[in-house]
Every structure is written in structure tokens, then in C-alpha cells.
């Protein structure tokens, strides 16, 4: 009876809830050639990664930067922002109309027993995987997407929490799916990271795209269970945070640096490591910005965004 009441309450919340809408247009003329509609699954309400609209804006600006580099017609990006960690999920109608879903980071763990995490884990399988909805997952989103499969698993990072600029060596699949150009000549990616957990095991439906010694699975591509001869990816997930390089002040200084400050205060990283991570992040910003936008272009091209 309690479960039935919870489900009724969830259904009522979906009917009554109105997400925040963020939008921005890319292009020189006043005629919109395309509208890209994305659903942002807000997983963290607290700063410095939250609140939801702050995190969503990081992704919006990253997508805008990617579109500015390669869009051939004026595109309007509309992002519906859901406070999912407070129990608010997209309606069936919103899911049917959208072009894709973004699963961002969180201070929670994929293996937490909190109700919203368990509900989101189930929702990923029933609403995203089963219906082959194109999904871009980052950090917690990367971990929870894997953990939602019976044969996938997220766990604590054996090498300890990771913060700042890290390099990821790409697999052959990584060169194919994360390279924005026509040639697969990039062997590694330099991106920003802040995390204490990692994906330990991928399900058979996924393929590793890159990693390093401390975190072997830093990115993955997922395919449907269908019998298509050339299946298209339904999800691409990254342990990294490319959204931190959407803008030096908004992404790196206001978000990445403040999260690393929190990690230092909690004892996740030492004073010395924090100083080095902050210095490296600033000194290598342009290189990380290039790789972050490049990854977003590659994912956008794969999903037709």
C-alpha cells in the first residue's frame, strides 16, 4: 500500500511540475532552421555544482560553443531542466518530443540507497535504454547509467578521489566516437575531473572509449539490445566534466575550482594536490577547452543534435 501511495504521489508530481526552461539560439539570421530540445535531469541542488539551472547552463553553453563551431544553419537550443533529485521526472509527452537527455553529475553515488537514486536507476532502464533515447551522461550520470544494468557496476575509485586536469587514452572505439574530425588521429583527451567514484564494470551492451591507470573506464558508448546490423549508439557517457570548460569564469573558476575547494576541505585531496590541480587547470585551459568542445561536437554529430 505504501508503494502504491508513493507511485500515486509521483504521478501527481509529474502532472503538476513545471520544469525550468533555458534556451539560446546559434546563428546569424533571424530564421530558426532547427530546434534542439533536450531534457536535463538535475541530480544536484547544492552549490557549487548545483543548483540545477546553474549546472544546466554549463551544458547549454558547451552545446552552444559546439554548435558555433560546426552548425550550418541557425539552431535554437531549448533545455528543460528537471529537479530530479527532488523527485521530479519528465512526463511521457516530454520524453516523446525531446531530441535527447542529459544525465549530469551529483554529490551522490550511483550505489546510494536514496529513493530518488533508486528511482532514477530504474527510470534509466525503462525510459531511456528500453526506448533507445539518446543520452549524454557525465560523472554521476556516467556511473549510474552503467550501474543501472545488471552486469554494470559503479564503485569507489580505488586510487582515491580525482580532481583537476587528467588525460585519458582513447581506445579504437574512442577514436571513432569521441573525435570530432573525419580522421581518428587523436590518441588522448585532456579534460577536467572531480569524482570519488568510478565505473568498475561495463555491461555487454557497452564499449569502453578511454581510460588511464587510475580510472580504467573513463568513457563508454552504449548500444541497444536490438539485432541491427549496424546499431547506432543510444548513449555516450564520460567520467570527465567537459561542461567545466564551456567558459573560463563560469565553468572553470566558478564551478571546477569551487568543487575542488570543497574536496580539499573534506580531505579528499591534499593542500599540495589542490594547489597543483588548480594551477594546472588554469594553465592548460585552452587545451582542455578545445578537447571539451571537440567531444561535444563528436557526441552531437553521433546523435544528430
Coordinates of C-alpha atoms in Angstrom, one line a residue:
X1 CA 0.0 0.0 0.0
X2 CA 2.9 2.4 0.8
X3 CA 4.4 1.7 -2.6
X4 CA 1.1 2.4 -4.3
X5 CA 0.8 5.7 -2.5
X6 CA 4.3 6.7 -3.4
X7 CA 3.6 5.9 -7.1
X8 CA 0.4 7.9 -7.0
X9 CA 2.3 10.9 -5.4
X10 CA 5.0 10.6 -8.1
X11 CA 2.4 10.6 -10.9
X12 CA 0.7 13.6 -9.4
X13 CA 4.0 15.4 -9.1
X14 CA 4.7 14.8 -12.8
X15 CA 1.4 16.2 -13.7
X16 CA 1.8 19.3 -11.5
X17 CA 5.5 20.0 -12.0
X18 CA 6.8 22.6 -14.5
X19 CA 10.5 22.4 -15.4
X20 CA 12.7 25.5 -15.8
X21 CA 13.3 26.3 -19.4
X22 CA 16.7 27.6 -20.7
X23 CA 17.2 28.5 -24.3
X24 CA 19.7 30.1 -26.7
X25 CA 20.0 30.5 -30.4
X26 CA 23.1 30.0 -32.5
X27 CA 23.4 31.6 -36.0
X28 CA 23.5 34.9 -37.8
X29 CA 20.0 35.2 -39.2
X30 CA 16.6 35.6 -37.6
X31 CA 15.1 32.4 -39.1
X32 CA 15.4 29.3 -36.9
X33 CA 16.4 26.4 -39.1
X34 CA 16.3 23.8 -36.4
X35 CA 15.2 23.5 -32.7
X36 CA 17.1 21.1 -30.5
X37 CA 15.0 20.1 -27.5
X38 CA 16.9 18.5 -24.6
X39 CA 15.8 17.2 -21.2
X40 CA 18.2 17.9 -18.3
X41 CA 17.9 15.5 -15.4
X42 CA 19.0 17.6 -12.5
X43 CA 20.8 15.5 -9.9
X44 CA 22.4 18.1 -7.6
X45 CA 20.6 21.0 -5.9
X46 CA 23.5 22.2 -3.8
X47 CA 26.3 24.6 -5.0
X48 CA 29.0 24.6 -6.2
X49 CA 27.9 22.1 -8.8
X50 CA 24.2 22.9 -8.3
X51 CA 21.6 24.4 -8.3
X52 CA 20.0 22.7 -11.2
X53 CA 19.8 25.7 -13.5
X54 CA 23.4 26.6 -12.9
X55 CA 24.6 23.1 -14.0
X56 CA 22.2 23.0 -16.9
X57 CA 23.5 26.4 -18.1
X58 CA 27.1 24.9 -18.2
X59 CA 25.9 22.2 -20.6
X60 CA 23.8 24.7 -22.6
X61 CA 26.9 26.9 -23.1
X62 CA 29.0 23.9 -24.0
X63 CA 26.5 22.9 -26.6
X64 CA 26.3 26.4 -27.9
X65 CA 30.1 26.6 -28.3
X66 CA 30.0 23.3 -30.2
X67 CA 27.2 24.5 -32.5
X68 CA 29.1 27.8 -33.1
X69 CA 32.0 25.7 -34.4
X70 CA 30.0 23.4 -36.8
X71 CA 26.3 24.4 -37.2
X72 CA 25.4 25.0 -40.9
X73 CA 22.0 26.6 -40.0
X74 CA 20.6 28.7 -37.2
X75 CA 19.7 26.4 -34.3
X76 CA 17.6 27.2 -31.2
X77 CA 18.6 25.1 -28.2
X78 CA 15.8 24.5 -25.7
X79 CA 16.7 22.8 -22.4
X80 CA 14.0 21.7 -20.0
X81 CA 15.6 21.5 -16.5
X82 CA 14.1 18.9 -14.1
X83 CA 14.8 18.8 -10.3
X84 CA 15.1 15.0 -10.4
X85 CA 16.9 14.7 -7.1
X86 CA 13.8 16.1 -5.6
X87 CA 11.6 13.5 -7.3
X88 CA 10.6 15.4 -10.5
X89 CA 10.9 13.4 -13.7
X90 CA 9.9 14.3 -17.3
X91 CA 6.5 13.3 -18.4
X92 CA 5.9 10.7 -21.2
X93 CA 5.0 13.5 -23.5
X94 CA 8.2 15.5 -22.8
X95 CA 10.2 12.3 -23.4
X96 CA 8.5 11.6 -26.8
X97 CA 9.1 15.2 -28.0
X98 CA 12.8 15.5 -27.0
X99 CA 15.9 15.0 -29.1
X100 CA 17.9 13.7 -26.2
X101 CA 18.6 13.5 -22.5
X102 CA 21.5 14.8 -20.3
X103 CA 22.4 13.0 -17.1
X104 CA 24.9 15.2 -15.2
X105 CA 26.9 14.9 -12.1
X106 CA 25.9 14.8 -8.4
X107 CA 27.5 14.7 -5.0
X108 CA 25.6 11.4 -4.5
X109 CA 26.9 7.9 -5.5
X110 CA 25.3 5.6 -8.1
X111 CA 25.1 2.9 -5.5
X112 CA 23.3 5.0 -2.9
X113 CA 20.1 3.7 -1.5
X114 CA 18.3 7.1 -1.5
X115 CA 14.9 6.8 -3.1
X116 CA 15.5 9.3 -5.9
X117 CA 18.7 7.5 -6.9
X118 CA 17.0 4.1 -7.0
X119 CA 14.1 5.6 -8.9
X120 CA 16.4 7.2 -11.4
X121 CA 18.3 4.0 -11.8
X122 CA 15.1 2.2 -12.8
X123 CA 13.9 5.1 -15.0
X124 CA 17.2 4.9 -17.0
X125 CA 16.4 1.3 -17.9
X126 CA 12.6 1.7 -18.5
X127 CA 12.5 5.1 -20.2
X128 CA 16.0 5.6 -21.7
X129 CA 17.6 2.2 -22.5
X130 CA 14.4 0.3 -23.4
X131 CA 13.2 3.1 -25.6
X132 CA 16.6 3.8 -27.1
X133 CA 16.6 7.5 -26.2
X134 CA 19.8 9.3 -27.0
X135 CA 21.6 10.1 -23.7
X136 CA 24.7 12.0 -22.8
X137 CA 25.9 11.1 -19.3
X138 CA 28.6 12.9 -17.2
X139 CA 30.3 11.8 -14.0
X140 CA 27.5 10.6 -11.7
X141 CA 25.5 10.1 -15.0
X142 CA 28.3 8.0 -16.4
X143 CA 28.4 5.9 -13.3
X144 CA 24.6 5.5 -12.8
X145 CA 24.0 4.6 -16.4
X146 CA 26.4 1.7 -16.1
X147 CA 25.1 0.8 -12.7
X148 CA 21.5 0.6 -14.0
X149 CA 22.4 -2.6 -15.9
X150 CA 22.5 -5.9 -14.0
X151 CA 26.0 -6.5 -15.4
X152 CA 27.3 -3.0 -14.9
X153 CA 28.8 -1.7 -11.7
X154 CA 30.0 1.6 -10.1
X155 CA 32.2 1.7 -7.1
X156 CA 34.6 3.9 -5.1
X157 CA 37.7 4.9 -7.0
X158 CA 40.4 2.6 -5.9
X159 CA 43.1 5.2 -6.4
X160 CA 41.2 7.8 -4.4
X161 CA 39.3 10.9 -5.4
X162 CA 40.4 12.6 -8.6
X163 CA 40.5 16.3 -9.2
X164 CA 41.6 18.7 -11.9
X165 CA 43.1 18.0 -15.3
X166 CA 43.5 14.4 -16.3
X167 CA 44.5 12.6 -19.5
X168 CA 42.5 9.7 -21.0
X169 CA 44.0 7.3 -23.5
X170 CA 41.4 6.6 -26.2
X171 CA 40.6 3.1 -27.5
X172 CA 39.9 2.5 -31.2
X173 CA 36.2 2.9 -30.4
X174 CA 37.1 6.1 -28.5
X175 CA 38.9 7.5 -31.5
X176 CA 35.8 6.7 -33.6
X177 CA 33.1 8.1 -31.3
X178 CA 34.9 11.0 -29.4
X179 CA 36.8 12.5 -32.3
X180 CA 35.0 15.5 -33.9
X181 CA 37.0 15.3 -37.2
X182 CA 36.9 12.9 -40.1
X183 CA 40.2 11.2 -39.2
X184 CA 40.8 9.3 -36.0
X185 CA 44.2 10.8 -35.2
X186 CA 43.7 11.8 -31.6
X187 CA 45.1 9.3 -29.1
X188 CA 44.1 11.0 -25.9
X189 CA 41.8 13.6 -24.4
X190 CA 42.7 16.2 -21.7
X191 CA 39.6 17.1 -19.6
X192 CA 38.6 18.2 -16.2
X193 CA 37.6 15.7 -13.5
X194 CA 36.1 15.9 -10.0
X195 CA 35.0 12.5 -8.6
X196 CA 35.4 9.9 -5.9
X197 CA 33.6 7.0 -7.6
X198 CA 34.1 5.3 -10.9
X199 CA 32.7 2.7 -13.3
X200 CA 34.3 -0.6 -12.4
X201 CA 32.5 -2.8 -14.9
X202 CA 30.6 -2.2 -18.1
X203 CA 27.6 -4.3 -19.3
X204 CA 27.9 -6.3 -22.6
X205 CA 25.9 -3.6 -24.4
X206 CA 28.7 -1.0 -23.8
X207 CA 32.2 -0.5 -25.1
X208 CA 35.0 1.4 -23.3
X209 CA 36.1 4.5 -25.1
X210 CA 39.0 5.6 -22.9
X211 CA 40.8 5.5 -19.6
X212 CA 44.0 5.7 -17.6
X213 CA 45.8 3.7 -15.0
X214 CA 43.9 5.1 -12.0
X215 CA 40.5 5.1 -13.7
X216 CA 40.4 2.4 -16.5
X217 CA 36.9 3.2 -17.7
X218 CA 36.6 7.0 -18.2
X219 CA 34.1 6.9 -21.0
X220 CA 31.8 4.5 -22.7
X221 CA 29.4 4.1 -25.6
X222 CA 26.1 2.0 -25.3
X223 CA 24.2 0.2 -28.0
X224 CA 20.7 -1.2 -28.0
X225 CA 19.8 -4.9 -27.5
X226 CA 18.3 -5.0 -31.0
X227 CA 19.6 -7.1 -33.8
X228 CA 20.5 -4.2 -36.1
X229 CA 23.5 -5.0 -38.3
X230 CA 25.0 -1.5 -37.7
X231 CA 23.4 -0.4 -34.4
X232 CA 23.6 3.3 -33.5
X233 CA 24.7 4.4 -30.1
X234 CA 21.9 5.2 -27.6
X235 CA 24.3 6.7 -25.0
X236 CA 27.7 8.1 -24.6
X237 CA 29.0 8.7 -21.1
X238 CA 32.1 10.4 -19.7
X239 CA 33.6 10.4 -16.2
X240 CA 35.0 13.8 -17.1
X241 CA 33.2 17.2 -16.9
X242 CA 33.5 18.8 -20.4
X243 CA 31.0 21.4 -19.2
X244 CA 33.6 22.9 -16.9
X245 CA 35.4 24.2 -20.0
X246 CA 32.3 25.9 -21.5
X247 CA 33.7 29.2 -20.2
X248 CA 36.8 30.1 -18.2
X249 CA 34.9 32.1 -15.5
X250 CA 31.6 30.3 -15.3
X251 CA 32.9 26.7 -15.8
X252 CA 36.5 26.6 -14.5
X253 CA 36.7 29.4 -11.9
X254 CA 33.1 29.4 -10.5
X255 CA 32.4 25.6 -10.7
X256 CA 35.5 23.4 -11.1
X257 CA 37.7 25.5 -8.7
X258 CA 35.0 25.7 -6.1
X259 CA 34.3 22.0 -6.2
X260 CA 38.0 21.3 -5.8
X261 CA 37.9 23.6 -2.8
X262 CA 35.1 21.5 -1.2
X263 CA 37.1 18.4 -2.0
X264 CA 40.1 19.9 -0.2
X265 CA 38.0 20.9 2.8
X266 CA 36.7 17.4 3.1
X267 CA 40.1 15.8 2.9
X268 CA 39.5 14.2 -0.4
X269 CA 42.6 15.9 -1.9
X270 CA 45.6 17.3 0.0
X271 CA 46.6 21.0 0.1
X272 CA 49.5 20.3 -2.2
X273 CA 47.4 18.4 -4.7
X274 CA 44.7 21.0 -4.7
X275 CA 47.2 23.8 -5.4
X276 CA 48.7 21.8 -8.3
X277 CA 45.3 20.9 -9.7
X278 CA 44.2 24.5 -9.6
X279 CA 47.4 25.7 -11.3
X280 CA 47.2 23.0 -14.0
X281 CA 43.6 23.7 -14.7
X282 CA 44.3 27.4 -15.3
X283 CA 47.5 26.9 -17.3
X284 CA 46.0 24.3 -19.6
X285 CA 42.5 25.8 -20.0
X286 CA 42.8 26.4 -23.8
X287 CA 43.8 22.8 -24.5
X288 CA 41.0 21.5 -22.2
X289 CA 38.5 23.8 -23.8
X290 CA 39.5 22.5 -27.3
X291 CA 39.1 18.9 -26.3
X292 CA 35.8 19.5 -24.4
X293 CA 34.2 21.3 -27.3
X294 CA 35.6 18.7 -29.7
X295 CA 34.0 15.9 -27.6
X296 CA 30.7 17.7 -27.6
X297 CA 30.8 18.2 -31.3
X298 CA 31.5 14.4 -31.8
X299 CA 28.6 13.4 -29.5
X300 CA 26.3 15.9 -31.2
X301 CA 27.1 14.6 -34.6
X302 CA 26.5 11.0 -33.4
X303 CA 23.1 11.9 -32.0
X304 CA 22.2 14.3 -34.8
X305 CA 22.0 17.2 -32.5

